Every structure is written in structure tokens, then in C-alpha cells.
Amino acid sequence: MIKTRFTELVGVEHPIVQGGMQWVGRAELVAAVANAGALGFITALTQPPYAEYRQAIIESGIKIVETAGNKPQEHVTEFKKHGIVVVHKCTSVRHALSAERMGVDAISIDGFECAGHPGEDDTPGLILIPVAADKVKIPIIASGGFGDGRGLVAALALGAEGINMGTRFMCTKESPIHQLIKEKIVANDERETELIFRTMRNTSRVAKNAVSTQVVAMEREGATFEQVRDLVAGARGKMVYATGDADEGIWSAGQVQGLIHDIPTCAELVSRIMRDAEAIIQSRFEGMMSGARRQAAE
Ligand SMILES: Cc1cc2nc3c(=O)[nH]c(=O)nc-3n(C[C@H](O)[C@H](O)[C@H](O)COP(=O)(O)O)c2cc1C
């Protein structure tokens, strides 16, 4: 068991979060993550409009909400009025600090490695997490590029109170996407992502495929959003998960694909991460320390 300020804040067993994932963060995945002792979030983007969704969250007694994007104030104010814990996900220290001022309870901070929107600063987690930990007072969850026990220990060492994982949870037995896409994630290595919408300053890290490569090439030639709109249509991306054809449209995945080699259940995944993290701390690190102590004593 690893107890942190975050596990205390939200009352979960393990310092592991499954962040919002459009089309993927549905009840079956979130329930499996929760039953594994971690914190899972159902994704609102699967079912807008926001204000009504927010009201439904409050009325149904949900206790913890993840927000993202640059204008969370109206959500934060409303959720805090009802005693709901708000975890705000962002990609820069300045946005983390402004969310802290707005009254959120924890920050999930996404490094450049992450799937989805990494922002425009291109700061990898190895820098972003400790810089944020130095400046933000509320608990920080490290996000982007995490998939195993080594990552969890590294995040804790950098000053975070836990990890958030998207791509890794997407590739589990309970994840509601086609088996062939899970197998594609396992087959992919860390180079199989692409950054689309760079030229529009709305960068998104997605799985590299025929469509993403075409979009990036068109952007290089100066294409506008209108010109790539059909290629990047959400309906096409959704079809990827339904049909298992990885080239059908744009779908999100991070560089952590290079660390994903299997399709476990969420329970297997979470317990493996915790077991490995504890072994690193108790055996590997403690072994290094006691080896050094022995040498000093000799
Ligand atoms: C398939 C997929 C869909 C995602 N959709 C959203 C989304 O709708 N909103 C959001 O804030 N983040 C979204 N993300 C980002 C994740 O919440 C998380 O921040 C990210 O996956 C962390 O990086 P990782 O994939 O390296 O773990 C998505 C990620 C994936 C893999």
C-alpha cells in the first residue's frame, strides 16, 4: 500500500487515476478501474452539453470530478458549492496555478508525452512535474507516459502524489474498444504517435496512421482546419474503436505505447503496478542504500 495526499483526499486505495477518454472512458472501464482500487472518470465529452451534464453529476451524488480545458471556473464554482472534489487536468504550471486559485482540490498535469492535448509548450514530464510540484501547494497527479510501477515511483520521486494513465487503461480487457486496436497498441512502439493541429496551436498527440500522416502533410502545406475537417471528424475516429480498423480515422494514443506489451484486466494492471512500485522502493532502493551503508561501515 502506498498512501499519499491524493489517496487521502479522494479516498481510494491506490494512487492511480484513469483520466477522461472520449469514447473510451465509459462505465464498463470506469467500474473496473474503481473495483481495482484506483480512481476512474466517466468522460463527459462522450455525452455533452456540459451544463446539463454538470447538473446530472451533482444530482446523482458523484463525489469526485475531473475537469480539463482552460476555463473551468464555472464548473469549479458549481461543484465546490456541492462539496465535490475537483481534479483539474492541465498542461502547464501557469494553468495549474490559476486552477489552484480557482479552488480546485488537486492538479493532474500532462507532460508532452501524453495522448490527447499536450499544450504548446512541449515540456516533458521529467521537467514539468517537479517544476509544478515546487510551485503548486495542492496535490499533483503526474500524467502522460505512465504505464508501469517504475513510472509510479518516478512520479512520486518528482513530487507527485500519484499517476494518471490514459493509453495504458485503454489497452485493458475491460476497455470498451475493438480488440484489434488494443493489439495495435501492444504492437506499436514509442515512435508510433503524431502531433496533429500543431499549425493551429491546438496540438493533439494521436496514434500514427494513414490519416494522421495525411493531416500532418496537409498542415505542412498550409491547410486550414476546414480542409482537414473531414479527415479528423470525430465520427471517423469513433469508427476505429467499433470496427478495429486503425486507419479509419484519428484516435488518441501516447508515447507510452512503447511500454505496453499486454492486455491485462484493470485489476491485474493496478496490482502489478503497485507490486512493482513497492518492490522498487523496498528492494531496489533499499538494497542500494544498505549496500552503501555496508561499504561505509567496512
Ligand atoms: C483515447 C483517449 C481519449 C482521450 N480523450 C480525452 C478527452 O476527451 N478529454 C481529456 O481531457 N483528455 C483526454 N485524453 C487524455 C487522457 O485523459 C490523459 O490525460 C492522457 O491519456 C495521459 O497520457 P497517457 O496516454 O500517456 O497516459 C484522452 C486520451 C486517450 C488515450
Tab-separated table of C-alpha atoms and ligand atoms in Angstrom:
chain	number	residue	atom	x	y	z
A	1	MET	CA	0.000	0.000	0.000
A	2	ILE	CA	1.272	3.446	-0.871
A	3	LYS	CA	-0.554	6.217	0.959
A	4	THR	CA	-0.258	9.763	-0.433
A	5	ARG	CA	-2.004	13.110	-0.006
A	6	PHE	CA	-4.055	12.186	-3.074
A	7	THR	CA	-5.251	8.772	-1.861
A	8	GLU	CA	-6.254	10.512	1.385
A	9	LEU	CA	-8.043	13.333	-0.464
A	10	VAL	CA	-10.170	11.102	-2.703
A	11	GLY	CA	-10.369	8.008	-0.509
A	12	VAL	CA	-9.069	5.433	-2.995
A	13	GLU	CA	-6.706	2.588	-2.190
A	14	HIS	CA	-4.038	3.213	-4.834
A	15	PRO	CA	-2.514	6.470	-6.189
A	16	ILE	CA	-3.603	5.674	-9.748
A	17	VAL	CA	-6.143	7.566	-11.866
A	18	GLN	CA	-7.806	6.792	-15.186
A	19	GLY	CA	-8.377	10.196	-16.773
A	20	GLY	CA	-11.100	11.210	-19.200
A	21	MET	CA	-11.024	9.498	-22.600
A	22	GLN	CA	-13.553	10.350	-25.267
A	23	TRP	CA	-15.482	7.219	-26.422
A	24	VAL	CA	-13.304	5.050	-24.135
A	25	GLY	CA	-13.994	6.315	-20.603
A	26	ARG	CA	-17.345	4.581	-20.298
A	27	ALA	CA	-18.995	2.845	-17.357
A	28	GLU	CA	-17.540	-0.623	-18.001
A	29	LEU	CA	-13.935	0.669	-17.894
A	30	VAL	CA	-14.506	3.099	-15.018
A	31	ALA	CA	-16.177	0.394	-12.911
A	32	ALA	CA	-13.273	-1.997	-13.499
A	33	VAL	CA	-10.751	0.701	-12.547
A	34	ALA	CA	-12.707	1.523	-9.386
A	35	ASN	CA	-13.039	-2.144	-8.431
A	36	ALA	CA	-9.252	-2.413	-8.814
A	37	GLY	CA	-8.861	0.220	-6.079
A	38	ALA	CA	-7.939	3.117	-8.393
A	39	LEU	CA	-9.900	6.216	-9.452
A	40	GLY	CA	-11.722	6.166	-12.792
A	41	PHE	CA	-13.569	9.007	-14.504
A	42	ILE	CA	-16.517	8.653	-16.885
A	43	THR	CA	-15.942	11.031	-19.809
A	44	ALA	CA	-18.374	13.883	-20.371
A	45	LEU	CA	-17.202	14.535	-23.949
A	46	THR	CA	-18.960	11.283	-24.774
A	47	GLN	CA	-22.209	12.972	-23.714
A	48	PRO	CA	-22.387	16.903	-23.889
A	49	PRO	CA	-23.885	19.561	-23.195
A	50	TYR	CA	-21.744	20.482	-20.222
A	51	ALA	CA	-24.133	22.494	-18.038
A	52	GLU	CA	-26.771	19.759	-18.068
A	53	TYR	CA	-24.144	17.114	-17.579
A	54	ARG	CA	-22.758	19.082	-14.617
A	55	GLN	CA	-26.227	19.206	-13.097
A	56	ALA	CA	-26.649	15.470	-13.593
A	57	ILE	CA	-23.297	14.870	-11.862
A	58	ILE	CA	-24.387	16.933	-8.862
A	59	GLU	CA	-27.856	15.376	-8.658
A	60	SER	CA	-26.570	11.812	-8.919
A	61	GLY	CA	-24.257	12.285	-5.945
A	62	ILE	CA	-20.916	11.919	-7.733
A	63	LYS	CA	-18.152	12.820	-5.256
A	64	ILE	CA	-15.120	13.465	-7.490
A	65	VAL	CA	-14.901	15.191	-10.867
A	66	GLU	CA	-12.057	15.699	-13.345
A	67	THR	CA	-12.144	18.951	-15.322
A	68	ALA	CA	-9.899	19.897	-18.252
A	69	GLY	CA	-9.564	22.832	-20.611
A	70	ASN	CA	-8.763	26.455	-19.957
A	71	LYS	CA	-11.994	27.791	-18.473
A	72	PRO	CA	-13.009	25.536	-15.593
A	73	GLN	CA	-14.191	28.343	-13.271
A	74	GLU	CA	-17.958	27.943	-13.749
A	75	HIS	CA	-17.652	24.163	-13.217
A	76	VAL	CA	-15.371	24.538	-10.203
A	77	THR	CA	-17.665	27.086	-8.525
A	78	GLU	CA	-20.725	24.908	-9.031
A	79	PHE	CA	-19.052	21.648	-7.961
A	80	LYS	CA	-17.435	23.181	-4.869
A	81	LYS	CA	-20.833	24.570	-3.807
A	82	HIS	CA	-21.919	20.940	-3.554
A	83	GLY	CA	-18.808	19.670	-1.797
A	84	ILE	CA	-17.483	17.780	-4.833
A	85	VAL	CA	-13.722	17.158	-5.059
A	86	VAL	CA	-12.361	18.657	-8.313
A	87	VAL	CA	-9.227	17.350	-10.003
A	88	HIS	CA	-8.230	19.746	-12.789
A	89	LYS	CA	-6.117	18.459	-15.659
A	90	CYS	CA	-3.827	20.898	-17.433
A	91	THR	CA	-0.544	21.017	-19.324
A	92	SER	CA	1.343	23.988	-17.856
A	93	VAL	CA	2.389	25.319	-14.466
A	94	ARG	CA	0.655	28.660	-15.066
A	95	HIS	CA	-2.656	26.923	-15.722
A	96	ALA	CA	-2.103	24.716	-12.663
A	97	LEU	CA	-1.572	27.800	-10.513
A	98	SER	CA	-4.652	29.516	-11.897
A	99	ALA	CA	-6.775	26.389	-11.280
A	100	GLU	CA	-5.412	26.256	-7.731
A	101	ARG	CA	-6.555	29.862	-7.241
A	102	MET	CA	-9.997	28.916	-8.614
A	103	GLY	CA	-10.320	26.444	-5.753
A	104	VAL	CA	-9.727	23.015	-7.297
A	105	ASP	CA	-8.547	20.283	-4.921
A	106	ALA	CA	-5.816	18.622	-6.993
A	107	ILE	CA	-3.982	19.111	-10.281
A	108	SER	CA	-3.404	16.428	-12.890
A	109	ILE	CA	-0.536	17.716	-15.038
A	110	ASP	CA	0.110	16.326	-18.518
A	111	GLY	CA	3.640	16.215	-19.904
A	112	PHE	CA	4.469	16.397	-23.624
A	113	GLU	CA	4.452	12.562	-23.809
A	114	CYS	CA	0.715	12.345	-23.237
A	115	ALA	CA	-2.055	11.209	-25.537
A	116	GLY	CA	-4.540	13.924	-26.437
A	117	HIS	CA	-3.726	17.602	-25.947
A	118	PRO	CA	-0.193	18.246	-24.582
A	119	GLY	CA	-0.466	22.038	-24.994
A	120	GLU	CA	2.033	24.122	-26.943
A	121	ASP	CA	4.976	24.369	-24.509
A	122	ASP	CA	6.423	20.900	-25.281
A	123	THR	CA	7.678	20.405	-21.717
A	124	PRO	CA	8.215	16.708	-20.911
A	125	GLY	CA	7.040	15.284	-17.604
A	126	LEU	CA	10.570	14.951	-16.250
A	127	ILE	CA	10.704	18.757	-16.045
A	128	LEU	CA	7.029	19.720	-15.839
A	129	ILE	CA	6.182	17.567	-12.815
A	130	PRO	CA	8.925	18.760	-10.425
A	131	VAL	CA	8.537	22.387	-11.563
A	132	ALA	CA	4.803	22.132	-10.834
A	133	ALA	CA	5.427	20.324	-7.545
A	134	ASP	CA	7.691	23.183	-6.448
A	135	LYS	CA	5.028	25.801	-7.107
A	136	VAL	CA	1.617	24.212	-6.556
A	137	LYS	CA	0.504	23.572	-2.965
A	138	ILE	CA	-2.402	21.177	-3.570
A	139	PRO	CA	-1.648	17.533	-4.527
A	140	ILE	CA	-0.339	16.887	-8.044
A	141	ILE	CA	-1.039	13.855	-10.206
A	142	ALA	CA	1.610	13.177	-12.846
A	143	SER	CA	0.115	12.395	-16.249
A	144	GLY	CA	1.449	11.426	-19.651
A	145	GLY	CA	3.729	8.490	-20.366
A	146	PHE	CA	2.882	6.409	-17.296
A	147	GLY	CA	2.213	2.712	-17.634
A	148	ASP	CA	4.101	0.721	-15.024
A	149	GLY	CA	5.490	0.595	-11.484
A	150	ARG	CA	8.708	2.326	-12.493
A	151	GLY	CA	6.702	5.287	-13.731
A	152	LEU	CA	4.731	5.470	-10.495
A	153	VAL	CA	7.907	5.503	-8.365
A	154	ALA	CA	9.451	8.128	-10.669
A	155	ALA	CA	6.340	10.319	-10.378
A	156	LEU	CA	6.415	10.083	-6.584
A	157	ALA	CA	10.136	10.924	-6.626
A	158	LEU	CA	9.430	14.000	-8.762
A	159	GLY	CA	6.983	15.295	-6.173
A	160	ALA	CA	3.657	13.982	-7.484
A	161	GLU	CA	1.131	12.187	-5.267
A	162	GLY	CA	0.089	9.665	-7.910
A	163	ILE	CA	-0.202	8.980	-11.640
A	164	ASN	CA	-2.888	9.430	-14.275
A	165	MET	CA	-2.966	6.985	-17.197
A	166	GLY	CA	-4.941	7.123	-20.419
A	167	THR	CA	-3.377	4.927	-23.100
A	168	ARG	CA	-2.441	2.163	-20.613
A	169	PHE	CA	-6.035	1.811	-19.350
A	170	MET	CA	-7.291	1.965	-22.935
A	171	CYS	CA	-5.383	-1.269	-23.519
A	172	THR	CA	-7.080	-3.425	-20.851
A	173	LYS	CA	-9.633	-6.242	-21.115
A	174	GLU	CA	-12.495	-4.064	-19.853
A	175	SER	CA	-11.759	-1.107	-22.142
A	176	PRO	CA	-14.763	-0.794	-24.497
A	177	ILE	CA	-12.838	-0.649	-27.783
A	178	HIS	CA	-12.193	-3.219	-30.515
A	179	GLN	CA	-9.682	-5.972	-29.681
A	180	LEU	CA	-7.667	-5.170	-32.837
A	181	ILE	CA	-6.995	-1.623	-31.589
A	182	LYS	CA	-5.729	-2.983	-28.277
A	183	GLU	CA	-3.469	-5.362	-30.237
A	184	LYS	CA	-2.295	-2.418	-32.348
A	185	ILE	CA	-1.287	-0.525	-29.186
A	186	VAL	CA	0.668	-3.589	-27.996
A	187	ALA	CA	2.384	-3.866	-31.401
A	188	ASN	CA	3.201	-0.143	-31.585
A	189	ASP	CA	6.389	1.252	-30.087
A	190	GLU	CA	7.055	4.688	-28.578
A	191	ARG	CA	7.508	6.271	-32.026
A	192	GLU	CA	4.011	5.468	-33.247
A	193	THR	CA	2.390	8.797	-32.445
A	194	GLU	CA	1.967	12.012	-34.379
A	195	LEU	CA	1.182	15.604	-33.433
A	196	ILE	CA	-1.741	16.979	-35.426
A	197	PHE	CA	-3.138	20.545	-35.269
A	198	ARG	CA	0.336	21.941	-34.462
A	199	THR	CA	-0.111	24.679	-37.029
A	200	MET	CA	-3.435	25.634	-35.427
A	201	ARG	CA	-1.924	25.815	-31.941
A	202	ASN	CA	-4.312	23.121	-30.764
A	203	THR	CA	-1.828	20.238	-30.784
A	204	SER	CA	-3.114	16.726	-30.278
A	205	ARG	CA	-0.976	13.590	-29.895
A	206	VAL	CA	-2.639	10.746	-31.751
A	207	ALA	CA	-1.759	7.246	-32.910
A	208	LYS	CA	0.277	7.395	-36.107
A	209	ASN	CA	-1.725	6.052	-39.033
A	210	ALA	CA	-2.598	6.786	-42.660
A	211	VAL	CA	-4.962	9.609	-41.648
A	212	SER	CA	-2.670	11.357	-39.134
A	213	THR	CA	0.212	11.265	-41.619
A	214	GLN	CA	-2.009	12.831	-44.279
A	215	VAL	CA	-3.205	15.547	-41.889
A	216	VAL	CA	0.360	16.420	-40.838
A	217	ALA	CA	1.438	16.562	-44.506
A	218	MET	CA	-1.503	18.830	-45.395
A	219	GLU	CA	-0.739	21.103	-42.426
A	220	ARG	CA	2.838	21.375	-43.638
A	221	GLU	CA	1.410	22.671	-46.925
A	222	GLY	CA	-0.623	25.286	-45.032
A	223	ALA	CA	-4.011	23.523	-44.860
A	224	THR	CA	-6.733	25.152	-42.749
A	225	PHE	CA	-8.968	23.264	-40.314
A	226	GLU	CA	-11.759	23.361	-42.909
A	227	GLN	CA	-9.523	21.485	-45.336
A	228	VAL	CA	-8.746	18.675	-42.878
A	229	ARG	CA	-12.155	18.663	-41.183
A	230	ASP	CA	-13.456	15.532	-42.928
A	231	LEU	CA	-10.266	13.602	-42.198
A	232	VAL	CA	-10.301	14.387	-38.476
A	233	ALA	CA	-14.073	14.007	-37.980
A	234	GLY	CA	-14.985	12.566	-34.587
A	235	ALA	CA	-17.394	10.119	-36.238
A	236	ARG	CA	-14.488	8.536	-38.155
A	237	GLY	CA	-12.379	8.295	-35.005
A	238	LYS	CA	-15.259	6.607	-33.223
A	239	MET	CA	-15.453	4.039	-36.043
A	240	VAL	CA	-11.856	2.974	-35.307
A	241	TYR	CA	-12.985	1.651	-31.927
A	242	ALA	CA	-16.083	-0.015	-33.389
A	243	THR	CA	-14.548	-1.694	-36.456
A	244	GLY	CA	-10.972	-2.282	-35.297
A	245	ASP	CA	-9.597	-0.640	-38.450
A	246	ALA	CA	-6.769	1.546	-37.071
A	247	ASP	CA	-6.624	3.580	-40.310
A	248	GLU	CA	-10.308	4.532	-40.354
A	249	GLY	CA	-9.801	7.882	-38.602
A	250	ILE	CA	-7.930	9.816	-35.926
A	251	TRP	CA	-7.618	8.191	-32.480
A	252	SER	CA	-5.580	9.209	-29.438
A	253	ALA	CA	-2.604	7.277	-28.055
A	254	GLY	CA	0.585	8.325	-26.305
A	255	GLN	CA	4.275	7.513	-26.480
A	256	VAL	CA	3.735	5.106	-23.569
A	257	GLN	CA	2.678	2.597	-26.244
A	258	GLY	CA	6.366	1.634	-26.165
A	259	LEU	CA	5.842	0.310	-22.612
A	260	ILE	CA	2.605	-1.570	-23.308
A	261	HIS	CA	3.115	-5.256	-24.068
A	262	ASP	CA	-0.133	-6.929	-22.972
A	263	ILE	CA	-3.885	-6.579	-22.451
A	264	PRO	CA	-4.460	-7.276	-18.745
A	265	THR	CA	-7.615	-6.763	-16.702
A	266	CYS	CA	-7.657	-3.456	-14.805
A	267	ALA	CA	-7.264	-5.403	-11.546
A	268	GLU	CA	-4.186	-7.219	-12.885
A	269	LEU	CA	-2.725	-3.968	-14.183
A	270	VAL	CA	-3.237	-1.964	-10.998
A	271	SER	CA	-1.948	-4.716	-8.715
A	272	ARG	CA	1.096	-5.239	-10.946
A	273	ILE	CA	1.938	-1.537	-10.918
A	274	MET	CA	1.608	-1.405	-7.124
A	275	ARG	CA	3.613	-4.627	-6.605
A	276	ASP	CA	6.406	-3.405	-8.905
A	277	ALA	CA	6.475	0.069	-7.349
A	278	GLU	CA	6.705	-1.363	-3.848
A	279	ALA	CA	9.463	-3.767	-4.929
A	280	ILE	CA	11.483	-0.908	-6.431
A	281	ILE	CA	11.208	1.119	-3.226
A	282	GLN	CA	11.687	-1.739	-0.763
A	283	SER	CA	14.199	-3.946	-2.586
A	284	ARG	CA	15.993	-1.965	-5.256
A	285	PHE	CA	16.313	1.393	-3.472
A	286	GLU	CA	16.685	-0.085	-0.003
A	287	GLY	CA	19.290	-2.501	-1.423
A	288	MET	CA	21.261	0.418	-2.851
A	289	MET	CA	21.078	2.256	0.463
A	290	SER	CA	22.063	-0.718	2.618
A	291	GLY	CA	24.859	-1.634	0.172
A	292	ALA	CA	26.193	1.888	0.553
A	293	ARG	CA	25.804	1.712	4.357
A	294	ARG	CA	27.712	-1.630	4.457
A	295	GLN	CA	30.514	-0.190	2.364
A	296	ALA	CA	30.753	2.883	4.596
A	297	ALA	CA	30.947	0.651	7.690
A	298	GLU	CA	33.731	-1.550	6.265
B	1	LIG	C1	-8.294	7.541	-26.336
B	1	LIG	C2	-8.047	8.761	-25.497
B	1	LIG	C3	-9.015	9.746	-25.428
B	1	LIG	C4	-8.798	10.888	-24.637
B	1	LIG	N1	-9.788	11.812	-24.548
B	1	LIG	C5	-9.639	12.868	-23.698
B	1	LIG	C6	-10.698	13.788	-23.501
B	1	LIG	O1	-11.771	13.660	-24.085
B	1	LIG	N2	-10.502	14.806	-22.637
B	1	LIG	C7	-9.324	14.959	-21.957
B	1	LIG	O2	-9.189	15.903	-21.171
B	1	LIG	N3	-8.290	14.114	-22.138
B	1	LIG	C8	-8.418	13.066	-22.972
B	1	LIG	N4	-7.392	12.167	-23.117
B	1	LIG	C9	-6.147	12.351	-22.336
B	1	LIG	C10	-6.141	11.480	-21.072
B	1	LIG	O3	-7.123	11.865	-20.154
B	1	LIG	C11	-4.788	11.567	-20.340
B	1	LIG	O4	-4.539	12.901	-19.948
B	1	LIG	C12	-3.649	11.074	-21.215
B	1	LIG	O5	-4.040	9.917	-21.894
B	1	LIG	C13	-2.407	10.802	-20.386
B	1	LIG	O6	-1.370	10.358	-21.203
B	1	LIG	P1	-1.040	8.784	-21.456
B	1	LIG	O7	-1.958	8.358	-22.528
B	1	LIG	O8	0.382	8.798	-21.838
B	1	LIG	O9	-1.305	8.070	-20.160
B	1	LIG	C14	-7.577	11.038	-23.919
B	1	LIG	C15	-6.613	10.027	-24.015
B	1	LIG	C16	-6.821	8.903	-24.782
B	1	LIG	C17	-5.770	7.832	-24.845
